[in-house]
mmCIF file of C-alpha atoms in Angstrom:
data_model
loop_
_atom_site.group_PDB
_atom_site.id
_atom_site.type_symbol
_atom_site.label_atom_id
_atom_site.label_comp_id
_atom_site.label_asym_id
_atom_site.label_seq_id
_atom_site.Cartn_x
_atom_site.Cartn_y
_atom_site.Cartn_z
ATOM 1 C CA MET G 1 245.561 -69.828 27.483
ATOM 2 C CA ASN G 2 245.356 -68.171 24.151
ATOM 3 C CA MET G 3 242.117 -69.930 23.525
ATOM 4 C CA HIS G 4 240.408 -68.001 26.449
ATOM 5 C CA GLN G 5 241.709 -64.546 25.642
ATOM 6 C CA PRO G 6 238.890 -63.607 23.283
ATOM 7 C CA VAL G 7 236.330 -64.646 25.916
ATOM 8 C CA ASP G 8 237.872 -62.434 28.606
ATOM 9 C CA SER G 9 238.000 -59.474 26.309
ATOM 10 C CA SER G 10 234.378 -59.841 25.422
ATOM 11 C CA PHE G 11 233.397 -60.186 29.073
ATOM 12 C CA ARG G 12 235.309 -57.066 30.090
ATOM 13 C CA SER G 13 233.757 -55.123 27.277
ATOM 14 C CA SER G 14 230.245 -56.191 28.404
ATOM 15 C CA VAL G 15 230.945 -55.251 32.002
ATOM 16 C CA SER G 16 232.280 -51.869 30.932
ATOM 17 C CA ARG G 17 229.132 -51.155 28.981
ATOM 18 C CA SER G 18 226.910 -52.135 31.926
ATOM 19 C CA TRP G 19 228.733 -49.747 34.261
ATOM 20 C CA ALA G 20 228.500 -46.964 31.672
ATOM 21 C CA SER G 21 224.740 -47.490 31.321
ATOM 22 C CA ALA G 22 224.277 -47.397 35.098
ATOM 23 C CA ASP G 23 226.251 -44.151 35.300
ATOM 24 C CA ASP G 24 224.044 -42.552 32.624
ATOM 25 C CA GLY G 25 220.840 -43.430 34.593
ATOM 26 C CA ARG G 26 222.206 -41.944 37.807
ATOM 27 C CA ARG G 27 223.207 -38.766 36.011
ATOM 28 C CA ARG G 28 219.694 -38.382 34.535
ATOM 29 C CA ARG G 29 218.091 -38.871 37.937
ATOM 30 C CA LEU G 30 220.439 -36.338 39.467
ATOM 31 C CA LEU G 31 219.644 -33.828 36.726
ATOM 32 C CA ILE G 32 215.876 -34.292 37.240
ATOM 33 C CA LEU G 33 216.234 -33.906 41.006
ATOM 34 C CA ALA G 34 218.358 -30.782 40.528
ATOM 35 C CA ALA G 35 215.742 -29.302 38.194
ATOM 36 C CA ILE G 36 212.985 -29.975 40.764
ATOM 37 C CA LEU G 37 215.013 -28.321 43.523
ATOM 38 C CA VAL G 38 215.719 -25.292 41.351
ATOM 39 C CA ALA G 39 212.023 -24.954 40.422
ATOM 40 C CA GLY G 40 211.018 -25.212 44.069
ATOM 41 C CA ALA G 41 213.547 -22.590 45.065
ATOM 42 C CA VAL G 42 212.323 -20.212 42.358
ATOM 43 C CA ALA G 43 208.692 -20.741 43.436
ATOM 44 C CA ALA G 44 209.550 -20.095 47.057
ATOM 45 C CA TRP G 45 211.427 -16.971 46.107
ATOM 46 C CA LEU G 46 208.442 -15.690 44.151
ATOM 47 C CA ILE G 47 205.951 -16.560 46.882
ATOM 48 C CA PHE G 48 207.844 -15.224 49.851
ATOM 49 C CA GLY G 49 208.775 -11.853 48.438
ATOM 50 C CA GLY G 50 211.505 -12.589 46.021
ATOM 51 C CA SER G 51 209.495 -11.119 43.091
ATOM 52 C CA PRO G 52 209.480 -7.402 42.344
ATOM 53 C CA LYS G 53 206.666 -5.496 44.113
ATOM 54 C CA ALA G 54 203.541 -5.017 41.943
ATOM 55 C CA PRO G 55 202.145 -1.496 41.592
ATOM 56 C CA PRO G 56 199.240 -0.706 44.020
ATOM 57 C CA GLN G 57 195.786 -1.673 42.718
ATOM 58 C CA ASN G 58 192.479 0.332 42.946
ATOM 59 C CA PRO G 59 190.457 -1.289 45.755
ATOM 60 C CA ASP G 60 187.215 -0.660 43.770
ATOM 61 C CA ALA G 61 188.565 -2.118 40.536
ATOM 62 C CA GLY G 62 186.686 -5.401 41.074
ATOM 63 C CA HIS G 63 183.344 -3.747 41.874
ATOM 64 C CA PRO G 64 180.727 -3.060 39.168
ATOM 65 C CA SER G 65 180.325 0.485 37.900
ATOM 66 C CA ILE G 66 176.820 1.852 38.561
ATOM 67 C CA THR G 67 175.399 5.117 37.219
ATOM 68 C CA VAL G 68 173.936 7.273 39.990
ATOM 69 C CA ILE G 69 172.208 10.662 40.098
ATOM 70 C CA VAL G 70 171.796 13.272 42.805
ATOM 71 C CA PRO G 71 168.271 14.527 41.988
ATOM 72 C CA GLY G 72 168.081 17.588 44.235
ATOM 73 C CA THR G 73 164.570 19.095 44.443
ATOM 74 C CA THR G 74 162.225 20.514 41.834
ATOM 75 C CA GLN G 75 159.092 22.595 42.370
ATOM 76 C CA ILE G 76 156.200 20.526 41.137
ATOM 77 C CA ALA G 77 152.465 20.441 41.618
ATOM 78 C CA ASP G 78 151.790 18.370 44.709
ATOM 79 C CA SER G 79 148.758 16.092 44.554
ATOM 80 C CA VAL G 80 146.798 13.586 46.601
ATOM 81 C CA LYS G 81 145.575 10.391 44.997
ATOM 82 C CA ALA G 82 142.207 8.928 45.912
ATOM 83 C CA VAL G 83 139.725 6.305 44.794
ATOM 84 C CA GLY G 84 135.971 6.311 45.081
ATOM 85 C CA SER G 85 132.713 6.081 43.176
ATOM 86 C CA ILE G 86 130.598 8.323 40.978
ATOM 87 C CA ALA G 87 127.292 9.570 42.388
ATOM 88 C CA ALA G 88 124.710 12.256 41.730
ATOM 89 C CA ARG G 89 125.703 15.492 43.411
ATOM 90 C CA ARG G 90 122.097 15.950 44.534
ATOM 91 C CA ASP G 91 120.312 12.605 44.554
ATOM 92 C CA MET G 92 116.576 13.333 44.681
ATOM 93 C CA PRO G 93 114.011 10.616 45.462
ATOM 94 C CA VAL G 94 110.602 11.272 43.905
ATOM 95 C CA GLY G 95 107.508 9.745 45.524
ATOM 96 C CA VAL G 96 103.741 10.097 45.698
ATOM 97 C CA GLN G 97 102.509 13.345 47.219
ATOM 98 C CA GLY G 98 98.775 12.710 47.434
ATOM 99 C CA GLU G 99 96.414 9.897 48.283
ATOM 100 C CA GLY G 100 97.829 7.579 45.661
ATOM 101 C CA GLY G 101 96.076 4.894 43.694
ATOM 102 C CA ALA G 102 96.637 2.784 40.637
ATOM 103 C CA VAL G 103 99.255 4.037 38.167
ATOM 104 C CA VAL G 104 97.719 4.416 34.721
ATOM 105 C CA ALA G 105 100.717 5.802 32.790
ATOM 106 C CA VAL G 106 104.495 6.197 33.181
ATOM 107 C CA LEU G 107 105.757 8.893 30.856
ATOM 108 C CA VAL G 108 109.562 8.774 31.360
ATOM 109 C CA ASP G 109 112.303 6.202 31.711
ATOM 110 C CA ALA G 110 115.741 6.011 33.305
ATOM 111 C CA GLY G 111 118.216 8.153 31.404
ATOM 112 C CA ASP G 112 115.674 10.791 30.332
ATOM 113 C CA TYR G 113 116.316 14.432 31.124
ATOM 114 C CA VAL G 114 113.192 16.167 32.486
ATOM 115 C CA ARG G 115 112.184 19.736 33.304
ATOM 116 C CA LYS G 116 110.916 21.055 36.611
ATOM 117 C CA GLY G 117 107.193 20.321 36.972
ATOM 118 C CA GLN G 118 107.099 17.810 34.121
ATOM 119 C CA VAL G 119 104.656 14.906 34.667
ATOM 120 C CA LEU G 120 106.530 11.669 35.198
ATOM 121 C CA ALA G 121 103.578 9.329 35.906
ATOM 122 C CA ARG G 122 99.782 9.549 36.212
ATOM 123 C CA ILE G 123 97.553 7.931 38.836
ATOM 124 C CA ASP G 124 93.905 7.041 38.279
ATOM 125 C CA ARG G 125 91.839 10.178 38.932
ATOM 126 C CA SER G 126 88.274 9.106 38.095
ATOM 127 C CA VAL G 127 86.957 9.417 41.688
ATOM 128 C CA LEU G 128 88.529 12.784 42.400
ATOM 129 C CA GLU G 129 87.359 14.197 39.064
ATOM 130 C CA GLN G 130 83.744 13.479 40.066
ATOM 131 C CA GLN G 131 84.296 15.162 43.409
ATOM 132 C CA VAL G 132 85.708 18.203 41.656
ATOM 133 C CA ASN G 133 82.661 18.363 39.364
ATOM 134 C CA GLN G 134 80.366 18.175 42.371
ATOM 135 C CA LEU G 135 82.177 20.939 44.180
ATOM 136 C CA GLN G 136 82.170 23.105 41.081
ATOM 137 C CA ALA G 137 78.380 22.807 41.012
ATOM 138 C CA SER G 138 78.202 23.661 44.700
ATOM 139 C CA ALA G 139 80.259 26.773 44.097
ATOM 140 C CA VAL G 140 77.966 27.862 41.265
ATOM 141 C CA ARG G 141 74.890 27.405 43.491
ATOM 142 C CA ALA G 142 76.512 29.330 46.320
ATOM 143 C CA ARG G 143 77.286 32.231 44.007
ATOM 144 C CA ALA G 144 73.696 32.249 42.784
ATOM 145 C CA ASP G 145 72.370 32.321 46.352
ATOM 146 C CA ALA G 146 74.761 35.155 47.174
ATOM 147 C CA ALA G 147 73.635 37.130 44.117
ATOM 148 C CA LEU G 148 69.974 36.647 45.079
ATOM 149 C CA ALA G 149 70.615 37.759 48.636
ATOM 150 C CA GLN G 150 72.429 40.856 47.405
ATOM 151 C CA SER G 151 69.564 41.711 45.049
ATOM 152 C CA GLU G 152 66.954 41.375 47.793
ATOM 153 C CA LEU G 153 69.023 43.554 50.068
ATOM 154 C CA ASP G 154 69.306 46.239 47.398
ATOM 155 C CA ARG G 155 65.513 46.314 46.862
ATOM 156 C CA ALA G 156 64.854 46.456 50.559
ATOM 157 C CA GLN G 157 67.207 49.376 51.007
ATOM 158 C CA SER G 158 65.373 51.287 48.270
ATOM 159 C CA LEU G 159 62.093 50.887 50.196
ATOM 160 C CA VAL G 160 63.424 51.967 53.560
ATOM 161 C CA ALA G 161 62.923 55.688 52.783
ATOM 162 C CA ARG G 162 59.263 55.097 51.939
ATOM 163 C CA GLY G 163 58.648 53.306 55.209
ATOM 164 C CA PHE G 164 57.731 49.951 53.673
ATOM 165 C CA ILE G 165 60.742 48.126 55.128
ATOM 166 C CA SER G 166 61.893 48.320 58.697
ATOM 167 C CA LYS G 167 65.491 48.517 59.773
ATOM 168 C CA ALA G 168 65.149 45.054 61.284
ATOM 169 C CA ASP G 169 64.324 43.639 57.859
ATOM 170 C CA ILE G 170 67.353 45.396 56.409
ATOM 171 C CA GLU G 171 69.617 43.880 59.055
ATOM 172 C CA ARG G 172 68.151 40.408 58.447
ATOM 173 C CA ARG G 173 68.608 40.683 54.688
ATOM 174 C CA THR G 174 72.156 41.970 55.207
ATOM 175 C CA ALA G 175 72.929 38.933 57.333
ATOM 176 C CA THR G 176 71.463 36.665 54.678
ATOM 177 C CA ARG G 177 73.649 38.293 52.048
ATOM 178 C CA ASP G 178 76.789 37.905 54.185
ATOM 179 C CA SER G 179 75.977 34.260 54.881
ATOM 180 C CA ALA G 180 75.537 33.603 51.160
ATOM 181 C CA ASN G 181 78.899 35.200 50.420
ATOM 182 C CA ALA G 182 80.507 33.049 53.108
ATOM 183 C CA ASN G 183 78.953 29.956 51.531
ATOM 184 C CA VAL G 184 80.532 31.009 48.253
ATOM 185 C CA ASN G 185 83.929 31.205 49.898
ATOM 186 C CA VAL G 186 83.474 27.770 51.489
ATOM 187 C CA ALA G 187 82.402 26.204 48.211
ATOM 188 C CA VAL G 188 85.309 27.777 46.340
ATOM 189 C CA ALA G 189 87.790 26.617 49.003
ATOM 190 C CA GLN G 190 86.448 23.067 48.861
ATOM 191 C CA LEU G 191 86.691 23.135 45.082
ATOM 192 C CA ARG G 192 90.286 24.327 45.171
ATOM 193 C CA GLU G 193 91.205 21.643 47.694
ATOM 194 C CA ALA G 194 89.748 18.953 45.461
ATOM 195 C CA GLN G 195 91.505 20.391 42.444
ATOM 196 C CA ALA G 196 94.817 20.416 44.357
ATOM 197 C CA ARG G 197 94.329 16.792 45.396
ATOM 198 C CA LEU G 198 93.524 15.967 41.797
ATOM 199 C CA GLY G 199 96.675 17.701 40.621
ATOM 200 C CA ARG G 200 98.784 15.810 43.150
ATOM 201 C CA LEU G 201 97.811 12.540 41.541
ATOM 202 C CA ASP G 202 100.310 13.456 38.813
ATOM 203 C CA ILE G 203 103.852 12.563 39.888
ATOM 204 C CA ARG G 204 105.947 15.542 38.762
ATOM 205 C CA ALA G 205 109.656 16.333 38.690
ATOM 206 C CA PRO G 206 110.562 18.582 41.650
ATOM 207 C CA GLU G 207 113.565 19.982 39.732
ATOM 208 C CA SER G 208 115.101 19.708 36.304
ATOM 209 C CA GLY G 209 117.491 16.809 36.071
ATOM 210 C CA LEU G 210 118.352 13.311 34.925
ATOM 211 C CA ILE G 211 116.178 10.297 35.762
ATOM 212 C CA LEU G 212 118.426 7.711 37.409
ATOM 213 C CA GLU G 213 115.896 5.048 38.411
ATOM 214 C CA ARG G 214 112.332 4.147 37.495
ATOM 215 C CA ASN G 215 110.684 1.971 40.134
ATOM 216 C CA VAL G 216 107.055 2.034 38.981
ATOM 217 C CA GLU G 217 105.008 0.384 36.241
ATOM 218 C CA PRO G 218 101.451 0.892 34.963
ATOM 219 C CA GLY G 219 98.894 -0.931 37.123
ATOM 220 C CA GLN G 220 101.022 -0.662 40.254
ATOM 221 C CA VAL G 221 99.206 0.727 43.301
ATOM 222 C CA VAL G 222 101.163 3.417 45.094
ATOM 223 C CA SER G 223 100.553 5.681 48.044
ATOM 224 C CA SER G 224 102.279 8.380 50.047
ATOM 225 C CA GLY G 225 103.797 5.642 52.220
ATOM 226 C CA SER G 226 105.386 3.838 49.274
ATOM 227 C CA SER G 227 109.108 4.040 48.593
ATOM 228 C CA ALA G 228 110.422 6.427 45.953
ATOM 229 C CA VAL G 229 109.071 5.631 42.504
ATOM 230 C CA PHE G 230 111.820 7.632 40.753
ATOM 231 C CA ARG G 231 115.345 8.780 41.562
ATOM 232 C CA MET G 232 116.845 11.714 39.739
ATOM 233 C CA ALA G 233 120.026 13.787 39.717
ATOM 234 C CA GLN G 234 119.332 17.480 40.047
ATOM 235 C CA ASP G 235 120.486 19.263 36.863
ATOM 236 C CA GLY G 236 122.218 16.019 35.867
ATOM 237 C CA ALA G 237 125.287 17.070 37.878
ATOM 238 C CA MET G 238 127.621 14.298 39.071
ATOM 239 C CA GLU G 239 130.376 14.052 41.635
ATOM 240 C CA MET G 240 133.119 11.704 42.741
ATOM 241 C CA ARG G 241 132.960 10.658 46.359
ATOM 242 C CA ALA G 242 136.668 10.163 46.925
ATOM 243 C CA LEU G 243 138.090 8.283 49.889
ATOM 244 C CA VAL G 244 141.213 10.071 51.158
ATOM 245 C CA ALA G 245 143.637 8.902 53.837
ATOM 246 C CA GLU G 246 143.402 10.762 57.122
ATOM 247 C CA GLN G 247 146.920 12.211 56.905
ATOM 248 C CA ASP G 248 146.160 13.771 53.493
ATOM 249 C CA LEU G 249 142.910 15.491 54.473
ATOM 250 C CA ALA G 250 144.673 18.423 56.154
ATOM 251 C CA GLY G 251 145.932 19.718 52.789
ATOM 252 C CA ILE G 252 142.578 19.510 51.002
ATOM 253 C CA THR G 253 140.182 22.463 50.938
ATOM 254 C CA THR G 254 137.132 23.381 48.897
ATOM 255 C CA GLY G 255 137.876 24.949 45.534
ATOM 256 C CA GLN G 256 140.973 22.882 44.742
ATOM 257 C CA SER G 257 141.080 21.463 41.233
ATOM 258 C CA ALA G 258 141.052 17.733 40.605
ATOM 259 C CA THR G 259 141.228 15.237 37.762
ATOM 260 C CA VAL G 260 138.951 12.190 37.710
ATOM 261 C CA GLN G 261 139.227 9.132 35.499
ATOM 262 C CA MET G 262 136.771 6.254 35.264
ATOM 263 C CA ILE G 263 138.217 2.785 35.569
ATOM 264 C CA GLY G 264 138.690 1.370 32.086
ATOM 265 C CA SER G 265 138.426 4.757 30.391
ATOM 266 C CA GLN G 266 141.175 6.981 29.061
ATOM 267 C CA THR G 267 139.083 10.145 29.399
ATOM 268 C CA ALA G 268 140.049 12.489 32.244
ATOM 269 C CA TYR G 269 137.384 14.837 33.639
ATOM 270 C CA ALA G 270 138.252 18.153 35.246
ATOM 271 C CA GLY G 271 136.535 18.679 38.588
ATOM 272 C CA ARG G 272 136.680 20.780 41.707
ATOM 273 C CA VAL G 273 136.443 19.957 45.395
ATOM 274 C CA TRP G 274 133.151 21.357 46.656
ATOM 275 C CA MET G 275 132.901 19.616 50.031
ATOM 276 C CA VAL G 276 135.204 17.927 52.547
ATOM 277 C CA GLU G 277 133.015 15.974 54.923
ATOM 278 C CA PRO G 278 133.934 16.567 58.577
ATOM 279 C CA VAL G 279 133.665 12.955 59.766
ATOM 280 C CA ILE G 280 136.482 10.371 59.431
ATOM 281 C CA ASN G 281 135.597 6.690 59.352
ATOM 282 C CA PRO G 282 137.076 5.231 62.578
ATOM 283 C CA GLN G 283 137.557 1.784 61.013
ATOM 284 C CA THR G 284 139.249 2.729 57.733
ATOM 285 C CA ARG G 285 140.781 6.061 58.901
ATOM 286 C CA GLN G 286 139.594 7.676 55.694
ATOM 287 C CA GLY G 287 137.575 10.787 54.989
ATOM 288 C CA LEU G 288 135.182 11.595 52.175
ATOM 289 C CA VAL G 289 136.004 14.349 49.686
ATOM 290 C CA ARG G 290 133.287 15.272 47.186
ATOM 291 C CA ILE G 291 134.525 16.422 43.775
ATOM 292 C CA ALA G 292 132.007 18.179 41.526
ATOM 293 C CA LEU G 293 132.018 16.965 37.908
ATOM 294 C CA PRO G 294 130.254 18.193 34.768
ATOM 295 C CA ALA G 295 127.174 16.423 33.441
ATOM 296 C CA ASP G 296 128.260 13.703 31.040
ATOM 297 C CA PRO G 297 126.471 10.486 29.967
ATOM 298 C CA ALA G 298 129.700 8.535 30.468
ATOM 299 C CA LEU G 299 129.700 9.390 34.191
ATOM 300 C CA ARG G 300 127.401 6.713 35.536
ATOM 301 C CA PRO G 301 126.482 6.700 39.224
ATOM 302 C CA GLY G 302 128.004 3.757 41.048
ATOM 303 C CA GLY G 303 130.996 3.526 38.709
ATOM 304 C CA PHE G 304 134.467 3.179 40.250
ATOM 305 C CA ALA G 305 136.923 6.000 39.588
ATOM 306 C CA SER G 306 140.350 7.262 40.570
ATOM 307 C CA GLY G 307 141.123 10.894 41.252
ATOM 308 C CA LYS G 308 144.054 13.217 41.754
ATOM 309 C CA ILE G 309 143.554 16.376 43.795
ATOM 310 C CA GLU G 310 146.002 19.243 43.262
ATOM 311 C CA VAL G 311 146.884 20.563 46.719
ATOM 312 C CA GLY G 312 149.507 23.151 45.732
ATOM 313 C CA LYS G 313 153.184 23.242 44.782
ATOM 314 C CA ALA G 314 156.072 21.707 46.695
ATOM 315 C CA ASP G 315 159.806 21.040 46.287
ATOM 316 C CA ARG G 316 160.205 17.320 45.658
ATOM 317 C CA PRO G 317 163.001 15.048 44.364
ATOM 318 C CA LEU G 318 162.253 14.080 40.762
ATOM 319 C CA LEU G 319 163.580 10.713 39.559
ATOM 320 C CA PRO G 320 163.449 8.906 36.214
ATOM 321 C CA GLU G 321 161.031 6.000 36.139
ATOM 322 C CA SER G 322 163.934 3.554 35.777
ATOM 323 C CA ALA G 323 165.164 4.485 39.262
ATOM 324 C CA VAL G 324 161.905 3.666 41.070
ATOM 325 C CA MET G 325 160.984 0.049 41.700
ATOM 326 C CA GLY G 326 158.199 -1.583 43.623
ATOM 327 C CA ASP G 327 157.032 -4.790 45.201
ATOM 328 C CA ALA G 328 153.942 -5.943 47.049
ATOM 329 C CA ASP G 329 154.843 -3.870 50.110
ATOM 330 C CA SER G 330 156.049 -0.504 48.848
ATOM 331 C CA SER G 331 157.927 1.511 46.258
ATOM 332 C CA TYR G 332 161.682 1.814 46.749
ATOM 333 C CA VAL G 333 164.967 3.037 45.275
ATOM 334 C CA TYR G 334 168.604 2.036 45.762
ATOM 335 C CA VAL G 335 170.913 4.591 47.367
ATOM 336 C CA VAL G 336 174.729 4.317 47.363
ATOM 337 C CA ALA G 337 176.203 5.110 50.781
ATOM 338 C CA LYS G 338 179.561 6.843 51.376
ATOM 339 C CA ASP G 339 181.346 3.510 51.743
ATOM 340 C CA GLY G 340 180.085 2.368 48.331
ATOM 341 C CA THR G 341 177.498 -0.080 49.620
ATOM 342 C CA VAL G 342 173.989 -0.246 48.178
ATOM 343 C CA GLU G 343 171.080 0.533 50.499
ATOM 344 C CA ARG G 344 167.373 0.002 49.805
ATOM 345 C CA ARG G 345 165.257 3.055 50.642
ATOM 346 C CA ASN G 346 161.449 2.882 50.782
ATOM 347 C CA VAL G 347 159.790 5.950 49.246
ATOM 348 C CA GLU G 348 156.301 7.326 48.711
ATOM 349 C CA VAL G 349 155.559 8.143 45.094
ATOM 350 C CA GLY G 350 153.744 11.373 44.263
ATOM 351 C CA ALA G 351 152.807 12.783 40.880
ATOM 352 C CA VAL G 352 153.989 10.902 37.783
ATOM 353 C CA SER G 353 154.507 12.927 34.624
ATOM 354 C CA SER G 354 156.620 12.970 31.485
ATOM 355 C CA SER G 355 159.352 14.700 33.509
ATOM 356 C CA GLY G 356 159.684 11.820 35.935
ATOM 357 C CA VAL G 357 158.401 10.475 39.234
ATOM 358 C CA ALA G 358 158.029 12.872 42.160
ATOM 359 C CA ILE G 359 159.009 11.431 45.546
ATOM 360 C CA SER G 360 156.697 12.645 48.322
ATOM 361 C CA SER G 361 158.732 11.170 51.172
ATOM 362 C CA GLY G 362 161.758 8.969 51.764
ATOM 363 C CA LEU G 363 164.425 11.090 50.018
ATOM 364 C CA SER G 364 165.936 14.511 50.668
ATOM 365 C CA GLY G 365 167.304 14.841 47.133
ATOM 366 C CA GLN G 366 170.972 14.849 48.190
ATOM 367 C CA GLU G 367 171.477 11.086 48.045
ATOM 368 C CA GLN G 368 173.259 9.177 45.292
ATOM 369 C CA VAL G 369 170.359 7.254 43.755
ATOM 370 C CA VAL G 370 170.950 4.359 41.368
ATOM 371 C CA GLN G 371 169.590 5.545 38.030
ATOM 372 C CA SER G 372 168.990 2.128 36.490
ATOM 373 C CA ALA G 373 169.978 -1.530 36.813
ATOM 374 C CA GLY G 374 168.647 -1.543 40.375
ATOM 375 C CA ALA G 375 166.983 -4.896 39.723
ATOM 376 C CA PHE G 376 170.439 -6.491 39.452
ATOM 377 C CA LEU G 377 171.688 -5.183 42.816
ATOM 378 C CA ASN G 378 171.329 -6.471 46.344
ATOM 379 C CA PRO G 379 171.346 -4.433 49.564
ATOM 380 C CA GLY G 380 174.851 -4.319 51.044
ATOM 381 C CA GLU G 381 176.594 -4.964 47.736
ATOM 382 C CA LYS G 382 179.711 -2.898 46.974
ATOM 383 C CA VAL G 383 179.610 -0.816 43.808
ATOM 384 C CA ARG G 384 181.642 1.885 42.109
ATOM 385 C CA PRO G 385 179.265 4.856 41.625
ATOM 386 C CA VAL G 386 179.586 6.950 38.460
ATOM 387 C CA LEU G 387 177.762 10.268 38.775
ATOM 388 C CA ASN G 388 175.483 11.213 35.879
ATOM 389 C CA THR G 389 174.898 14.962 35.798
ATOM 390 C CA PRO G 390 171.674 15.664 33.906
ATOM 391 C CA GLN G 391 171.829 18.459 31.387
ATOM 392 C CA LYS G 392 169.682 21.458 32.325
#
């Protein structure tokens, strides 16, 4: 029996250690489970109202801050924009007045400034010159016959008192004298007619002005039925024939000042409305406004130009350029409504100056208009407007 006692003691010791190890594992699992339950309870308490109430938050705190302005209205010069072309104010075609013939000389070219009555081209005059010479000789002969008839009448009258000449002879000689004087008048009239026809062979400028076109060359045969051989602008004066929308014509009257600029040029020309044509094109719904311009070589007829007609003063909202945007359809701005949402508003742009962009229609001036950063906004988006009060 004593031989087995050490074995039993060792066995009991091993069993005791196994039970102790098993107890330690259960305790660790219980501790982990207890920790999980406590964490779940704390989370539930926090979620379902167990945490202290947070202070109230600003409902707009998450919305972007946007600078807005309330532009009001400013009295500015109201204007109407138009496009059109440059033309001679008085476009004068110059043709052949007389019988015509072969052109022997052209004395001017396009771009020359000519005086009234100046010869522009000469037509062959050899035939008419011979006719004039013939009629001059006829006039000289008629005057000689008239002088002879007057002399014979004077001698006959001196012999009447002596009884050598009868009254019948005096009356016959008087008639001869009158007929000779009439022949003189006929010959002189025929001579003047031929001289006038000879003078009309010279193509002359009807008025002083600028030659716009030369449509004739030496050797060309022309007649009174030919088309114009020259075109000229009377006094060299030009105009812009501006096309204006029908709704803008009511505010335009003669005498209003205008500014005209050629396409591709930085030079602005001061002009004045001198005619508003009464007819509106039924297809385009546009009318023609004629703006008188000073004579200037840079103003070439046919050139395309843009114009701005000052039609008076008006109270308009004035916005910075950063507030006005545009696309293929129209110009527009972003307006912040009372509920903080962004709204797109189509506008019509008027005069643009260093002070800003005048809005002809689409705004009353009392709206909150987004000053800048409009390109980053979308209609309907919520924002927090920050009013920018411009310094006067």
